[in-house]
Short mmCIF file of C-alpha atoms and ligand atoms in Angstrom, two decimals:
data_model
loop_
_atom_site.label_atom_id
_atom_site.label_comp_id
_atom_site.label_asym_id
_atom_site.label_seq_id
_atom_site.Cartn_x
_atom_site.Cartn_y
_atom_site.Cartn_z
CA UNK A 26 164.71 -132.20 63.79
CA UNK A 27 160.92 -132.28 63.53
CA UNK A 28 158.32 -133.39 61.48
CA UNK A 29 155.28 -132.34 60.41
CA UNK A 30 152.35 -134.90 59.33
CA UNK A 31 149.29 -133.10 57.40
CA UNK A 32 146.48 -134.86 59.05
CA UNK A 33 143.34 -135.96 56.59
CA UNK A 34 140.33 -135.18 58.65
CA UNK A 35 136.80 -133.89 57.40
CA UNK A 36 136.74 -130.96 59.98
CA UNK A 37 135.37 -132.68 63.03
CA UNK A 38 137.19 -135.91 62.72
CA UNK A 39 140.99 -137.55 62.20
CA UNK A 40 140.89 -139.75 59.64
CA UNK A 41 142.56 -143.12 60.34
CA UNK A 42 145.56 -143.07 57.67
CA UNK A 43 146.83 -140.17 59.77
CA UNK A 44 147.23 -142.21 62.68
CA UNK A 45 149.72 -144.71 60.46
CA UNK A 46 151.56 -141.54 59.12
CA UNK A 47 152.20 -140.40 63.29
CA UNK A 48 153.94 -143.75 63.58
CA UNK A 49 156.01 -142.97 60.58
CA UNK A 50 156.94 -139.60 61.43
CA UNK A 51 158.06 -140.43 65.19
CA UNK A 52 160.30 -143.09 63.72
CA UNK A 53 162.22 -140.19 61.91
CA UNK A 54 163.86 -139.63 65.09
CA UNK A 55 162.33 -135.87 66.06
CA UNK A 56 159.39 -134.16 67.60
CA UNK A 57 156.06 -134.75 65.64
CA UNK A 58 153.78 -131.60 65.14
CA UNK A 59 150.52 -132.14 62.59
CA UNK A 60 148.91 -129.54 60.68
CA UNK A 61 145.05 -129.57 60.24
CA UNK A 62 143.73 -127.19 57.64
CA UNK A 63 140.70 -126.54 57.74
CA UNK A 64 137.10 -124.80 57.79
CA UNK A 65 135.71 -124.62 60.91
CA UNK A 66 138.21 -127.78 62.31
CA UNK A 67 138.69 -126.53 65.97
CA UNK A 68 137.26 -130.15 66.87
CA UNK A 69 139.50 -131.95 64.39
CA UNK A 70 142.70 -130.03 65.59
CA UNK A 71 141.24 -131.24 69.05
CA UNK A 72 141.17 -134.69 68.23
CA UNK A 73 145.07 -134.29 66.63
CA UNK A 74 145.90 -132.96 69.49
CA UNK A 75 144.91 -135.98 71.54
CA UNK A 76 146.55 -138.72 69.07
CA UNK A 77 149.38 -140.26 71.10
CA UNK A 78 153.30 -138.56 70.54
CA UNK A 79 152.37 -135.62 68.98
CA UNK A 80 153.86 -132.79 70.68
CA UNK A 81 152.30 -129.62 68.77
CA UNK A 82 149.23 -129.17 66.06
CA UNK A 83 149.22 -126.37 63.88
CA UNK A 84 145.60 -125.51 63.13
CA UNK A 85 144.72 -123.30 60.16
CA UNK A 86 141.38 -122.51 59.37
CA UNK A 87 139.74 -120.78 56.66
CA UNK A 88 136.78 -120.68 53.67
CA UNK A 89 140.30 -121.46 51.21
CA UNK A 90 140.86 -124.89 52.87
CA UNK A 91 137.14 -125.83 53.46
CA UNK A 92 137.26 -128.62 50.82
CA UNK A 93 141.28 -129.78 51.01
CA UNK A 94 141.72 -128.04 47.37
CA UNK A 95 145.24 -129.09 46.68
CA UNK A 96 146.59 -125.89 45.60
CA UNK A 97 145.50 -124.33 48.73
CA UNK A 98 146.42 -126.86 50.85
CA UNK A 99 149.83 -126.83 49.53
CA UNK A 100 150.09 -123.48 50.12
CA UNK A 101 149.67 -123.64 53.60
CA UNK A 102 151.80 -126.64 54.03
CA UNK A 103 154.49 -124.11 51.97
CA UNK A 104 153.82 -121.29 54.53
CA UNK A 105 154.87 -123.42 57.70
CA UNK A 106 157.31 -126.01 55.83
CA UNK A 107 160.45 -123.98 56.97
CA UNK A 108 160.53 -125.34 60.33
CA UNK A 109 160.45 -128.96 59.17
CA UNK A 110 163.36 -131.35 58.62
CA UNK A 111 160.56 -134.03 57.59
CA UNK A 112 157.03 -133.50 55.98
CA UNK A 113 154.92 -136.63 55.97
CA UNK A 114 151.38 -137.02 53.80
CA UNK A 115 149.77 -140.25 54.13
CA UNK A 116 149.46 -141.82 50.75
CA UNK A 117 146.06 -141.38 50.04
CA UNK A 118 144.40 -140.17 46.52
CA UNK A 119 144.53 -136.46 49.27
CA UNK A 120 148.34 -137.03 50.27
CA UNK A 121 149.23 -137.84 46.84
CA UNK A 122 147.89 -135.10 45.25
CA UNK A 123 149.20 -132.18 47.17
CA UNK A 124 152.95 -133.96 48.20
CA UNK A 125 154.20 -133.32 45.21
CA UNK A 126 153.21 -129.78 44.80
CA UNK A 127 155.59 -129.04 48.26
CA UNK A 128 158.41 -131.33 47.05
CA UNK A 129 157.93 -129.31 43.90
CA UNK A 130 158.05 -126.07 45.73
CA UNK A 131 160.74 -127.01 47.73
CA UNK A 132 163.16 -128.27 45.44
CA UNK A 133 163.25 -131.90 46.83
CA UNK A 134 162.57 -135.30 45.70
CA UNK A 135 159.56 -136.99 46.63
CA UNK A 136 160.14 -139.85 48.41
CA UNK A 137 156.95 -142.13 47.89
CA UNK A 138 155.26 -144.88 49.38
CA UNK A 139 157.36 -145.86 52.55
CA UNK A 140 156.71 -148.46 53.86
CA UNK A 141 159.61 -148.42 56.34
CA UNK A 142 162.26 -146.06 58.18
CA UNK A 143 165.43 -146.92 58.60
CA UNK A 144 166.87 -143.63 59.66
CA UNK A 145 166.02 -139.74 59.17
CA UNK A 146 167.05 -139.96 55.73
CA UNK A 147 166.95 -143.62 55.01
CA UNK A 148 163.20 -145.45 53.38
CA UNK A 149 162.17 -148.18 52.23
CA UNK A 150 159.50 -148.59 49.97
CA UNK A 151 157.64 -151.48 47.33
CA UNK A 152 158.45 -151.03 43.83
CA UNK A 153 157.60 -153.59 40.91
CA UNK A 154 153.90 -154.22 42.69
CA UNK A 155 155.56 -154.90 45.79
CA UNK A 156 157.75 -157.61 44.57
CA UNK A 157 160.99 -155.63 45.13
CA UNK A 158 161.66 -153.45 48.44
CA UNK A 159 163.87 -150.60 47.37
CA UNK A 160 166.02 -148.50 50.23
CA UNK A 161 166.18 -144.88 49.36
CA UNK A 162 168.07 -142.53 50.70
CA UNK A 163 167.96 -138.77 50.69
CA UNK A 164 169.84 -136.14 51.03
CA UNK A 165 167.77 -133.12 50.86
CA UNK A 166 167.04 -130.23 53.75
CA UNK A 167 163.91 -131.67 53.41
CA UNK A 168 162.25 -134.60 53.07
CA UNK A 169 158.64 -134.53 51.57
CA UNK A 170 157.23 -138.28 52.03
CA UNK A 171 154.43 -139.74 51.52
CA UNK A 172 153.53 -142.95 53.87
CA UNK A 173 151.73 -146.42 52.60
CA UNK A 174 149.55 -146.54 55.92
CA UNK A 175 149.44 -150.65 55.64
CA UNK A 176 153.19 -150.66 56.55
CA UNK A 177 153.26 -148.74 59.98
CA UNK A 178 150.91 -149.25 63.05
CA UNK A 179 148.17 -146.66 63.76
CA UNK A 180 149.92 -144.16 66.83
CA UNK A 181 146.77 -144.29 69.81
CA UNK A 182 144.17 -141.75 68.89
CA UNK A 183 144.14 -140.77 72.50
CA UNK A 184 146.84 -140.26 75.48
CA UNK A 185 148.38 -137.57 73.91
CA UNK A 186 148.04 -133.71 74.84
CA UNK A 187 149.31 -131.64 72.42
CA UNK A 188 148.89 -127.39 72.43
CA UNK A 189 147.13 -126.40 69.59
CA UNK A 190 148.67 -123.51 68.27
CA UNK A 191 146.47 -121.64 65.48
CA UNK A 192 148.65 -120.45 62.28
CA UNK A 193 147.31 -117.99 59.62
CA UNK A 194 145.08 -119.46 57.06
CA UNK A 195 146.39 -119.36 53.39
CA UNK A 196 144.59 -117.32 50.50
CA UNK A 197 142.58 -118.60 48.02
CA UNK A 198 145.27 -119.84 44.98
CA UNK A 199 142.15 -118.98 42.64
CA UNK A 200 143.41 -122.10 40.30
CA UNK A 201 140.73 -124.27 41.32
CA UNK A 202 137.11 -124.09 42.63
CA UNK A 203 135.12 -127.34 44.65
CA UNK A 204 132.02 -127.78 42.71
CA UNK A 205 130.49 -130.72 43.99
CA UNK A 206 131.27 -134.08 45.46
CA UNK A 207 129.28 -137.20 45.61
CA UNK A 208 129.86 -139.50 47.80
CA UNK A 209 129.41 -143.01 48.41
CA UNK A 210 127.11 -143.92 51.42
CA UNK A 211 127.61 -146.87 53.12
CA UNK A 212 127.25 -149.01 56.61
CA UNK A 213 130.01 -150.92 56.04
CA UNK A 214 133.56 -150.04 57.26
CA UNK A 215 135.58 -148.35 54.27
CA UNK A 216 137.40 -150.35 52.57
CA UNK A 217 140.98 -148.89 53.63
CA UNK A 218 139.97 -149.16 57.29
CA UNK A 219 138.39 -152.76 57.49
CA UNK A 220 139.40 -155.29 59.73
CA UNK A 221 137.69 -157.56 57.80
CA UNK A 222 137.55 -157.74 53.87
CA UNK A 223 135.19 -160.06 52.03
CA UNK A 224 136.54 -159.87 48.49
CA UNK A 225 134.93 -161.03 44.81
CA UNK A 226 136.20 -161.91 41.80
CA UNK A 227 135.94 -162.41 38.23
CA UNK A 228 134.05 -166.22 38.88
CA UNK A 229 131.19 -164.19 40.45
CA UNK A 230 129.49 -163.92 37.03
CA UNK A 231 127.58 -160.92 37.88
CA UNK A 232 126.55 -158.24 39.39
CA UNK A 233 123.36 -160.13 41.08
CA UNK A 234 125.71 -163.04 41.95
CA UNK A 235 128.58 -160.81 43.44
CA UNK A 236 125.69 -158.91 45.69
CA UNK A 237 123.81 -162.17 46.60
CA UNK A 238 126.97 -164.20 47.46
CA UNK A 239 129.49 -161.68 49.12
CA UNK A 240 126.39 -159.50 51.07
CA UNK A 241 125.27 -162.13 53.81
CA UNK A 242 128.88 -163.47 54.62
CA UNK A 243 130.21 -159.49 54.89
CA UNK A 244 126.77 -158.76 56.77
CA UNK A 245 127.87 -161.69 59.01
CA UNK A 246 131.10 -160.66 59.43
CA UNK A 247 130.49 -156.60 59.72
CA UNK A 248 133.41 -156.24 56.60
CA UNK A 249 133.62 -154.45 54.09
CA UNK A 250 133.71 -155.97 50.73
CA UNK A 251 136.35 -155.72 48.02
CA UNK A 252 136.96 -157.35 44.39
CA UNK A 253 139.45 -157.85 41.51
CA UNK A 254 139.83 -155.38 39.10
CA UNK A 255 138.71 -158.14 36.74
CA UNK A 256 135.23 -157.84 38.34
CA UNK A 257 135.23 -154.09 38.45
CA UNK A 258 135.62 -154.28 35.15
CA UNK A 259 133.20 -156.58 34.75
CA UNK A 260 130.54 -154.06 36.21
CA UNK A 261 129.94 -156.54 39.37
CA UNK A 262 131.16 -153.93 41.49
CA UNK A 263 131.84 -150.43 42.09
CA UNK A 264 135.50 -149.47 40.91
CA UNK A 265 136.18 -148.04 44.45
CA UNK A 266 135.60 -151.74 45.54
CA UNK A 267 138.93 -152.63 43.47
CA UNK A 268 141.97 -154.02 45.84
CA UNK A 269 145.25 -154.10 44.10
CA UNK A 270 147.86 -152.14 42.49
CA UNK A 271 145.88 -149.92 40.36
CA UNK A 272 143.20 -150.00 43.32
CA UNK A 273 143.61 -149.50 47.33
CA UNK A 274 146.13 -151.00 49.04
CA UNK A 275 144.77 -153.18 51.99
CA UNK A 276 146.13 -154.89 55.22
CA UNK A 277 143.05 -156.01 57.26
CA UNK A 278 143.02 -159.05 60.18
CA UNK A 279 141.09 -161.12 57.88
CA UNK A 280 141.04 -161.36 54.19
CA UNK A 281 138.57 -163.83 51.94
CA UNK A 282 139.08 -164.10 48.64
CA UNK A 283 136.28 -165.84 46.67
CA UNK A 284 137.21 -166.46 43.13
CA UNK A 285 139.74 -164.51 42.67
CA UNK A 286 143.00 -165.90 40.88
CA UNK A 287 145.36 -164.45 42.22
CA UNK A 288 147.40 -162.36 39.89
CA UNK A 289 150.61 -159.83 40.94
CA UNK A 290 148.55 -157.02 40.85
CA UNK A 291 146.12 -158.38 42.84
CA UNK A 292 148.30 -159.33 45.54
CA UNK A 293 149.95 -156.41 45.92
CA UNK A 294 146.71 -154.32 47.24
CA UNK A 295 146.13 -157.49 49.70
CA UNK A 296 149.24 -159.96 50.62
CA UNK A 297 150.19 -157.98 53.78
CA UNK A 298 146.58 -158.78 55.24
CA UNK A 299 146.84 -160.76 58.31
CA UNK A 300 145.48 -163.54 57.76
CA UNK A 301 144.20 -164.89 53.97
CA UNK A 302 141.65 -167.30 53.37
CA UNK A 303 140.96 -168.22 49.85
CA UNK A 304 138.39 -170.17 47.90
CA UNK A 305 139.08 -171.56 44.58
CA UNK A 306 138.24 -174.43 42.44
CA UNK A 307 141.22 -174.54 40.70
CA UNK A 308 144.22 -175.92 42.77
CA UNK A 309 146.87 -174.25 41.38
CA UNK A 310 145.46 -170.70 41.88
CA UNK A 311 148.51 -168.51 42.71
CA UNK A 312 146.39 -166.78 45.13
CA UNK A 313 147.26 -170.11 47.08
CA UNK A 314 150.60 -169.37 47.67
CA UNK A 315 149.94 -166.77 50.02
CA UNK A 316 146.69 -167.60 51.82
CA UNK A 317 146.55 -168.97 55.38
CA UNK A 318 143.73 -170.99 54.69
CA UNK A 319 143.10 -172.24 51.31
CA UNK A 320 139.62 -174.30 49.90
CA UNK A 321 139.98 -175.97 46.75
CA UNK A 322 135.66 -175.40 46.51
CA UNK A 323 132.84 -174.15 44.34
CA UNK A 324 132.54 -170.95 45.93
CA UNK A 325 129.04 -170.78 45.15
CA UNK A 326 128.57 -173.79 47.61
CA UNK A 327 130.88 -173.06 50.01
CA UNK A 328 129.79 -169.52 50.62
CA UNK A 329 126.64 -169.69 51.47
CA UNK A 330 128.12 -173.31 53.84
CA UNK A 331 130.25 -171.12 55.83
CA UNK A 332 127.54 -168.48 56.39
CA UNK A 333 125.36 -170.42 57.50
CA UNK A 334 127.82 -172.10 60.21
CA UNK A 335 128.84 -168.52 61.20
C1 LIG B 412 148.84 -152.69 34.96
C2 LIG B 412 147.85 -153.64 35.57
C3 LIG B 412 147.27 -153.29 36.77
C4 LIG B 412 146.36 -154.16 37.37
N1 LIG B 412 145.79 -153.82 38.58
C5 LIG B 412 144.99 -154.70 39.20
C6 LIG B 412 144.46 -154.42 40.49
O1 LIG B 412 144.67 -153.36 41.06
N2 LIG B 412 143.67 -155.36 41.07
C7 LIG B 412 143.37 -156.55 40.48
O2 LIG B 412 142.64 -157.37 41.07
N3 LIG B 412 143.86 -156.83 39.26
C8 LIG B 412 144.64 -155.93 38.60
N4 LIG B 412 145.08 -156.22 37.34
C9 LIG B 412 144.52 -157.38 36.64
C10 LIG B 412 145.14 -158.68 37.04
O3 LIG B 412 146.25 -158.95 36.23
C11 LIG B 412 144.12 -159.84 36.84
O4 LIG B 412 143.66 -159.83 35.52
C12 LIG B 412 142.90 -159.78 37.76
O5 LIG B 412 143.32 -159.59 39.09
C13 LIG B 412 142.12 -161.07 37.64
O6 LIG B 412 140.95 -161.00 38.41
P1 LIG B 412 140.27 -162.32 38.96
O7 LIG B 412 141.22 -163.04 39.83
O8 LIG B 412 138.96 -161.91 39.52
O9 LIG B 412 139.95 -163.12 37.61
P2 LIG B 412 140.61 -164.40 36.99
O10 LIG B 412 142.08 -164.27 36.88
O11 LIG B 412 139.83 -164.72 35.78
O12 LIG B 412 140.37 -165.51 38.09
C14 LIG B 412 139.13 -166.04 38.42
C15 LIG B 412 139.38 -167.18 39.38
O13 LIG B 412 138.16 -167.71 39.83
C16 LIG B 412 138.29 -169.11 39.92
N5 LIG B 412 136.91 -169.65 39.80
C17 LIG B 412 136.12 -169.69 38.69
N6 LIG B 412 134.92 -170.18 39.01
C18 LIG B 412 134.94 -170.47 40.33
C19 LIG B 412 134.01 -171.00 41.25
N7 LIG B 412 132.75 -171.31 40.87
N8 LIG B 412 134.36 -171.18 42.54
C20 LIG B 412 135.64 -170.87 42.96
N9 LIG B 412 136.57 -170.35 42.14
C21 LIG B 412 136.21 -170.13 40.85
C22 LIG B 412 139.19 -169.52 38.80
O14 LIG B 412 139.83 -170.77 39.10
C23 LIG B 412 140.18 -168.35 38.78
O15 LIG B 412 141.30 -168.62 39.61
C24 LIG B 412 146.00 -155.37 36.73
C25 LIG B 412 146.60 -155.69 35.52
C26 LIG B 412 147.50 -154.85 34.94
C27 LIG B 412 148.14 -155.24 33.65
#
């Protein structure tokens, strides 16, 4: 029994959700082998190779995989999938998108979202926005998963030694074609990867008052910052700022919500965070029930307070 993780990396780097997918795979009871496809990703299948109880990487590189075109990439997946019992994606807008072309392929049913495993063919995972845990089991050859990073620990990026073992690259599918990408640029941690989350909401007002409230206390803190999808769709901020179910699912050390309510959806992108610290002026905020620390305050008061005592 072993399983194979398809590591998200941009050619020179592993990128973190990977790490949480390791964990998952190991706890399926076999070996765990990761597959970086790539374009030029000899230093990326280097730094898989070093992530701690992986035994083997399979490194395929070619001009077809150079952007992590879903149809190509689930090609190659396809072309070494026959010597895994498990194949594990992290779910990530990437994972999600080429998982279910190999469970497709293969004949199986996805299993999505773990958050848990309870044996090789035993999951658990959130459904209704995390407020039920259901336990699936499966009894496929193979099981295609896909792996909510917030619910395992990251495997060490280092201590391992793993061969690298180079496997063929596959062709072009010709279905699709990467024309461009623009991309956010940013000094702050990505959101996903934060340890710390400064997060706005819908009481912000606008998109001046989001900036010139949130900005100095996430500068202070080095976090990233975050918001409802009331403010997103507001315009305050960005929609890849939006934490919740229709947004990204977070888990950081420290979460602060300022003005935010507190609604279902909205917890279930943040209520696993470590610790929750929330500022509202209305008592009864739900978003009470699950914070740590809770201020019944004006938050445009006691922001700018507790930056300045930081
Ligand atoms: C299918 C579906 C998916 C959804 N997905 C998401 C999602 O992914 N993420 C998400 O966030 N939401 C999501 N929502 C929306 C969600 O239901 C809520 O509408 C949204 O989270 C509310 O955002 P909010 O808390 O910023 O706004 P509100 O609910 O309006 O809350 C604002 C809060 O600010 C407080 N407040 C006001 N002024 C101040 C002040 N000066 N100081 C301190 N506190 C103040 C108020 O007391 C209130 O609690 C989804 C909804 C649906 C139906």
């Amino acid at each position: 029994m072993t399983a194979l993780v398809i590591a998200e990396h941009d050619n020179a780097s592993i990128k973190g959700a990977t790490l949480n997918t390791v964990t998952a795979a190991a706890q399926c009871g076999g070996e765990v082998h990761v597959l970086v496809a790539g374009s030029n990703a000899a230093a990326a299948a280097q730094a898989a190779a070093q992530i701690a109880g992986v035994s083997k990487v399979l490194h395929a590189d070619g001009a077809s995989l150079a952007e992590g075109l879903a149809e190509n990439l689930a090609a190659q997946v396809l072309a070494v999938a026959g010597d895994y019992s498990h194949i594990l994606f992290p779910a990530t807008a990437s994972g999600k998108n080429v998982a279910p072309r190999v469970a497709a392929k293969l004949d199986v049913a996805q299993i999505s979202d773990i958050t848990k495993v309870d044996s090789a063919d035993t999951f658990e995972r959130p459904i209704y926005a995390g407020n039920a845990i259901a336990t699936v089991q499966s009894t496929d050859a193979v099981k295609v998963i896909t792996v909510r990073s917030t619910g395992f620990d990251a495997a060490a990026a280092t201590g391992g030694s793993a061969a690298v073992e180079s496997v063929a690259a596959a062709a072009d599918s010709g279905k699709s074609s990467f024309v461009g990408r623009e991309v956010t640029k940013s000094d702050r941690p990505e959101l996903t990867a934060a340890k710390i989350i400064v997060s706005g909401g819908r009481a912000l007002g606008s998109d001046e008052k989001f900036q010139e409230v949130l900005t100095p206390l996430a500068d202070k803190l080095n976090a990233a910052i975050g918001a409802s999808r009331a403010a997103v769709d507001a315009g305050y901020a960005p929609n890849d700022l939006q934490v919740g179910q229709t947004g990204k699912i977070v888990a950081p050390e420290l979460y602060i919500a300022l003005g935010i309510s507190g609604a279902i959806q909205h917890l279930a992108g943040m209520k696993d965070s470590k610790v929750i610290v929330a500022v509202n002026k209305d008592p009864e905020a739900p978003i009470f029930s699950v914070a740590d620390y809770g201020l019944v305050a004006d938050l445009f008061t006691a922001t700018p307070e507790l930056v300045s005592k930081l």
